[in-house]
Amino acid sequence: MKTIKITIIFLIQLIFAGSIFSYTQYQGNTIKAIRFEGLKFYTPENLKNNMQSSEGRPFSPYYINRDFKRLFSLGAFKDIKMYIQRTTDNQVVITFKVVEYPKIS
């Protein structure tokens, strides 16, 4: 059981490390917008307050990776997918597609 946990942690770190390098092409571009799709219980403003990346600032692969991990660490989401799109004016739009865990009353 312990080796399974270690293997899973290693694979997650490997995935995150690979994602940093794939996002370097956007480094330095200004963040035009940060969007969230699939939210039911959280507001985009609440989640943006937990992030280091923000609209109007330069894109950083390091910070977006930390933001992604921070969103997952909230324990509110079953799944998070991140998409980055470059606009015609060399800015980037970051979209997080999330699946929230259901709330239990």
mmCIF file with all atom_site columns, C-alpha atoms in Angstrom:
data_model
loop_
_atom_site.group_PDB
_atom_site.id
_atom_site.type_symbol
_atom_site.label_atom_id
_atom_site.label_alt_id
_atom_site.label_comp_id
_atom_site.label_asym_id
_atom_site.label_entity_id
_atom_site.label_seq_id
_atom_site.pdbx_PDB_ins_code
_atom_site.Cartn_x
_atom_site.Cartn_y
_atom_site.Cartn_z
_atom_site.occupancy
_atom_site.B_iso_or_equiv
_atom_site.pdbx_formal_charge
_atom_site.auth_seq_id
_atom_site.auth_comp_id
_atom_site.auth_asym_id
_atom_site.auth_atom_id
_atom_site.pdbx_PDB_model_num
ATOM 1   C CA . MET A 1 1   ? 0.000   0.000  0.000   1.00 0.00 ? 1   MET A CA 1
ATOM 2   C CA . LYS A 1 2   ? 2.825   2.383  0.873   1.00 0.00 ? 2   LYS A CA 1
ATOM 3   C CA . THR A 1 3   ? 4.629   1.722  -2.414  1.00 0.00 ? 3   THR A CA 1
ATOM 4   C CA . ILE A 1 4   ? 1.422   2.499  -4.322  1.00 0.00 ? 4   ILE A CA 1
ATOM 5   C CA . LYS A 1 5   ? 1.174   5.902  -2.596  1.00 0.00 ? 5   LYS A CA 1
ATOM 6   C CA . ILE A 1 6   ? 4.816   6.666  -3.345  1.00 0.00 ? 6   ILE A CA 1
ATOM 7   C CA . THR A 1 7   ? 4.345   5.650  -6.980  1.00 0.00 ? 7   THR A CA 1
ATOM 8   C CA . ILE A 1 8   ? 1.236   7.827  -7.324  1.00 0.00 ? 8   ILE A CA 1
ATOM 9   C CA . ILE A 1 9   ? 3.001   10.817 -5.770  1.00 0.00 ? 9   ILE A CA 1
ATOM 10  C CA . PHE A 1 10  ? 5.973   10.327 -8.084  1.00 0.00 ? 10  PHE A CA 1
ATOM 11  C CA . LEU A 1 11  ? 3.720   10.146 -11.158 1.00 0.00 ? 11  LEU A CA 1
ATOM 12  C CA . ILE A 1 12  ? 1.849   13.299 -10.143 1.00 0.00 ? 12  ILE A CA 1
ATOM 13  C CA . GLN A 1 13  ? 5.130   15.169 -9.705  1.00 0.00 ? 13  GLN A CA 1
ATOM 14  C CA . LEU A 1 14  ? 6.317   13.907 -13.080 1.00 0.00 ? 14  LEU A CA 1
ATOM 15  C CA . ILE A 1 15  ? 3.125   15.110 -14.753 1.00 0.00 ? 15  ILE A CA 1
ATOM 16  C CA . PHE A 1 16  ? 3.416   18.547 -13.133 1.00 0.00 ? 16  PHE A CA 1
ATOM 17  C CA . ALA A 1 17  ? 7.077   18.810 -14.127 1.00 0.00 ? 17  ALA A CA 1
ATOM 18  C CA . GLY A 1 18  ? 6.209   18.023 -17.734 1.00 0.00 ? 18  GLY A CA 1
ATOM 19  C CA . SER A 1 19  ? 3.443   20.591 -17.765 1.00 0.00 ? 19  SER A CA 1
ATOM 20  C CA . ILE A 1 20  ? 5.821   23.374 -16.714 1.00 0.00 ? 20  ILE A CA 1
ATOM 21  C CA . PHE A 1 21  ? 7.951   22.831 -19.799 1.00 0.00 ? 21  PHE A CA 1
ATOM 22  C CA . SER A 1 22  ? 4.975   22.758 -22.152 1.00 0.00 ? 22  SER A CA 1
ATOM 23  C CA . TYR A 1 23  ? 3.851   26.183 -20.899 1.00 0.00 ? 23  TYR A CA 1
ATOM 24  C CA . THR A 1 24  ? 7.169   27.987 -21.377 1.00 0.00 ? 24  THR A CA 1
ATOM 25  C CA . GLN A 1 25  ? 6.042   29.111 -24.828 1.00 0.00 ? 25  GLN A CA 1
ATOM 26  C CA . TYR A 1 26  ? 3.610   31.502 -23.100 1.00 0.00 ? 26  TYR A CA 1
ATOM 27  C CA . GLN A 1 27  ? 6.139   32.846 -20.592 1.00 0.00 ? 27  GLN A CA 1
ATOM 28  C CA . GLY A 1 28  ? 6.162   36.626 -20.386 1.00 0.00 ? 28  GLY A CA 1
ATOM 29  C CA . ASN A 1 29  ? 2.871   37.082 -22.250 1.00 0.00 ? 29  ASN A CA 1
ATOM 30  C CA . THR A 1 30  ? 0.333   39.155 -20.335 1.00 0.00 ? 30  THR A CA 1
ATOM 31  C CA . ILE A 1 31  ? -2.572  37.247 -18.784 1.00 0.00 ? 31  ILE A CA 1
ATOM 32  C CA . LYS A 1 32  ? -5.710  38.691 -20.366 1.00 0.00 ? 32  LYS A CA 1
ATOM 33  C CA . ALA A 1 33  ? -8.226  36.577 -18.444 1.00 0.00 ? 33  ALA A CA 1
ATOM 34  C CA . ILE A 1 34  ? -8.521  33.692 -16.012 1.00 0.00 ? 34  ILE A CA 1
ATOM 35  C CA . ARG A 1 35  ? -11.767 31.781 -16.442 1.00 0.00 ? 35  ARG A CA 1
ATOM 36  C CA . PHE A 1 36  ? -13.441 28.898 -14.642 1.00 0.00 ? 36  PHE A CA 1
ATOM 37  C CA . GLU A 1 37  ? -15.954 26.494 -16.185 1.00 0.00 ? 37  GLU A CA 1
ATOM 38  C CA . GLY A 1 38  ? -18.069 24.012 -14.249 1.00 0.00 ? 38  GLY A CA 1
ATOM 39  C CA . LEU A 1 39  ? -18.298 25.895 -10.947 1.00 0.00 ? 39  LEU A CA 1
ATOM 40  C CA . LYS A 1 40  ? -21.404 25.234 -8.843  1.00 0.00 ? 40  LYS A CA 1
ATOM 41  C CA . PHE A 1 41  ? -20.491 26.140 -5.285  1.00 0.00 ? 41  PHE A CA 1
ATOM 42  C CA . TYR A 1 42  ? -17.457 28.393 -5.658  1.00 0.00 ? 42  TYR A CA 1
ATOM 43  C CA . THR A 1 43  ? -17.173 31.769 -7.334  1.00 0.00 ? 43  THR A CA 1
ATOM 44  C CA . PRO A 1 44  ? -14.315 32.638 -9.697  1.00 0.00 ? 44  PRO A CA 1
ATOM 45  C CA . GLU A 1 45  ? -13.341 35.505 -7.383  1.00 0.00 ? 45  GLU A CA 1
ATOM 46  C CA . ASN A 1 46  ? -12.877 33.116 -4.430  1.00 0.00 ? 46  ASN A CA 1
ATOM 47  C CA . LEU A 1 47  ? -10.605 30.887 -6.460  1.00 0.00 ? 47  LEU A CA 1
ATOM 48  C CA . LYS A 1 48  ? -8.642  33.755 -8.003  1.00 0.00 ? 48  LYS A CA 1
ATOM 49  C CA . ASN A 1 49  ? -7.876  34.994 -4.479  1.00 0.00 ? 49  ASN A CA 1
ATOM 50  C CA . ASN A 1 50  ? -6.018  31.696 -3.888  1.00 0.00 ? 50  ASN A CA 1
ATOM 51  C CA . MET A 1 51  ? -3.847  32.127 -6.973  1.00 0.00 ? 51  MET A CA 1
ATOM 52  C CA . GLN A 1 52  ? -0.574  33.964 -7.561  1.00 0.00 ? 52  GLN A CA 1
ATOM 53  C CA . SER A 1 53  ? -1.282  34.427 -11.259 1.00 0.00 ? 53  SER A CA 1
ATOM 54  C CA . SER A 1 54  ? -3.661  37.262 -12.026 1.00 0.00 ? 54  SER A CA 1
ATOM 55  C CA . GLU A 1 55  ? -5.042  39.178 -14.946 1.00 0.00 ? 55  GLU A CA 1
ATOM 56  C CA . GLY A 1 56  ? -2.728  41.882 -16.248 1.00 0.00 ? 56  GLY A CA 1
ATOM 57  C CA . ARG A 1 57  ? 0.437   40.189 -14.956 1.00 0.00 ? 57  ARG A CA 1
ATOM 58  C CA . PRO A 1 58  ? 3.014   38.290 -17.029 1.00 0.00 ? 58  PRO A CA 1
ATOM 59  C CA . PHE A 1 59  ? 2.393   34.565 -17.429 1.00 0.00 ? 59  PHE A CA 1
ATOM 60  C CA . SER A 1 60  ? 4.779   32.352 -15.486 1.00 0.00 ? 60  SER A CA 1
ATOM 61  C CA . PRO A 1 61  ? 4.880   28.555 -15.895 1.00 0.00 ? 61  PRO A CA 1
ATOM 62  C CA . TYR A 1 62  ? 6.172   28.306 -12.318 1.00 0.00 ? 62  TYR A CA 1
ATOM 63  C CA . TYR A 1 63  ? 3.274   30.257 -10.808 1.00 0.00 ? 63  TYR A CA 1
ATOM 64  C CA . ILE A 1 64  ? 0.582   28.637 -12.932 1.00 0.00 ? 64  ILE A CA 1
ATOM 65  C CA . ASN A 1 65  ? 1.853   25.215 -11.845 1.00 0.00 ? 65  ASN A CA 1
ATOM 66  C CA . ARG A 1 66  ? 1.684   26.312 -8.200  1.00 0.00 ? 66  ARG A CA 1
ATOM 67  C CA . ASP A 1 67  ? -1.802  27.737 -8.761  1.00 0.00 ? 67  ASP A CA 1
ATOM 68  C CA . PHE A 1 68  ? -2.955  24.458 -10.284 1.00 0.00 ? 68  PHE A CA 1
ATOM 69  C CA . LYS A 1 69  ? -1.633  22.523 -7.285  1.00 0.00 ? 69  LYS A CA 1
ATOM 70  C CA . ARG A 1 70  ? -3.194  25.030 -4.900  1.00 0.00 ? 70  ARG A CA 1
ATOM 71  C CA . LEU A 1 71  ? -6.619  24.617 -6.512  1.00 0.00 ? 71  LEU A CA 1
ATOM 72  C CA . PHE A 1 72  ? -6.329  20.841 -6.199  1.00 0.00 ? 72  PHE A CA 1
ATOM 73  C CA . SER A 1 73  ? -5.233  21.139 -2.573  1.00 0.00 ? 73  SER A CA 1
ATOM 74  C CA . LEU A 1 74  ? -8.528  22.839 -1.700  1.00 0.00 ? 74  LEU A CA 1
ATOM 75  C CA . GLY A 1 75  ? -10.060 19.345 -1.838  1.00 0.00 ? 75  GLY A CA 1
ATOM 76  C CA . ALA A 1 76  ? -13.145 20.695 -3.593  1.00 0.00 ? 76  ALA A CA 1
ATOM 77  C CA . PHE A 1 77  ? -12.578 19.274 -7.062  1.00 0.00 ? 77  PHE A CA 1
ATOM 78  C CA . LYS A 1 78  ? -12.667 15.774 -8.502  1.00 0.00 ? 78  LYS A CA 1
ATOM 79  C CA . ASP A 1 79  ? -10.984 16.953 -11.663 1.00 0.00 ? 79  ASP A CA 1
ATOM 80  C CA . ILE A 1 80  ? -9.283  20.085 -12.943 1.00 0.00 ? 80  ILE A CA 1
ATOM 81  C CA . LYS A 1 81  ? -8.122  20.637 -16.487 1.00 0.00 ? 81  LYS A CA 1
ATOM 82  C CA . MET A 1 82  ? -6.242  23.734 -17.539 1.00 0.00 ? 82  MET A CA 1
ATOM 83  C CA . TYR A 1 83  ? -6.225  25.202 -21.029 1.00 0.00 ? 83  TYR A CA 1
ATOM 84  C CA . ILE A 1 84  ? -4.092  28.109 -22.177 1.00 0.00 ? 84  ILE A CA 1
ATOM 85  C CA . GLN A 1 85  ? -4.878  29.989 -25.349 1.00 0.00 ? 85  GLN A CA 1
ATOM 86  C CA . ARG A 1 86  ? -2.854  32.781 -26.933 1.00 0.00 ? 86  ARG A CA 1
ATOM 87  C CA . THR A 1 87  ? -4.904  35.667 -28.306 1.00 0.00 ? 87  THR A CA 1
ATOM 88  C CA . THR A 1 88  ? -4.151  37.627 -31.469 1.00 0.00 ? 88  THR A CA 1
ATOM 89  C CA . ASP A 1 89  ? -2.580  40.436 -29.419 1.00 0.00 ? 89  ASP A CA 1
ATOM 90  C CA . ASN A 1 90  ? -0.048  38.024 -27.787 1.00 0.00 ? 90  ASN A CA 1
ATOM 91  C CA . GLN A 1 91  ? -1.885  37.774 -24.496 1.00 0.00 ? 91  GLN A CA 1
ATOM 92  C CA . VAL A 1 92  ? -3.055  34.538 -22.887 1.00 0.00 ? 92  VAL A CA 1
ATOM 93  C CA . VAL A 1 93  ? -6.406  33.349 -21.608 1.00 0.00 ? 93  VAL A CA 1
ATOM 94  C CA . ILE A 1 94  ? -6.252  30.639 -18.943 1.00 0.00 ? 94  ILE A CA 1
ATOM 95  C CA . THR A 1 95  ? -9.327  28.440 -18.558 1.00 0.00 ? 95  THR A CA 1
ATOM 96  C CA . PHE A 1 96  ? -9.784  25.968 -15.717 1.00 0.00 ? 96  PHE A CA 1
ATOM 97  C CA . LYS A 1 97  ? -12.459 23.325 -16.380 1.00 0.00 ? 97  LYS A CA 1
ATOM 98  C CA . VAL A 1 98  ? -13.402 21.855 -13.027 1.00 0.00 ? 98  VAL A CA 1
ATOM 99  C CA . VAL A 1 99  ? -15.624 19.106 -11.661 1.00 0.00 ? 99  VAL A CA 1
ATOM 100 C CA . GLU A 1 100 ? -16.609 19.821 -8.085  1.00 0.00 ? 100 GLU A CA 1
ATOM 101 C CA . TYR A 1 101 ? -17.316 17.225 -5.439  1.00 0.00 ? 101 TYR A CA 1
ATOM 102 C CA . PRO A 1 102 ? -20.982 17.332 -4.397  1.00 0.00 ? 102 PRO A CA 1
ATOM 103 C CA . LYS A 1 103 ? -21.799 19.191 -1.188  1.00 0.00 ? 103 LYS A CA 1
ATOM 104 C CA . ILE A 1 104 ? -23.182 17.109 1.657   1.00 0.00 ? 104 ILE A CA 1
ATOM 105 C CA . SER A 1 105 ? -25.656 18.876 3.922   1.00 0.00 ? 105 SER A CA 1
#
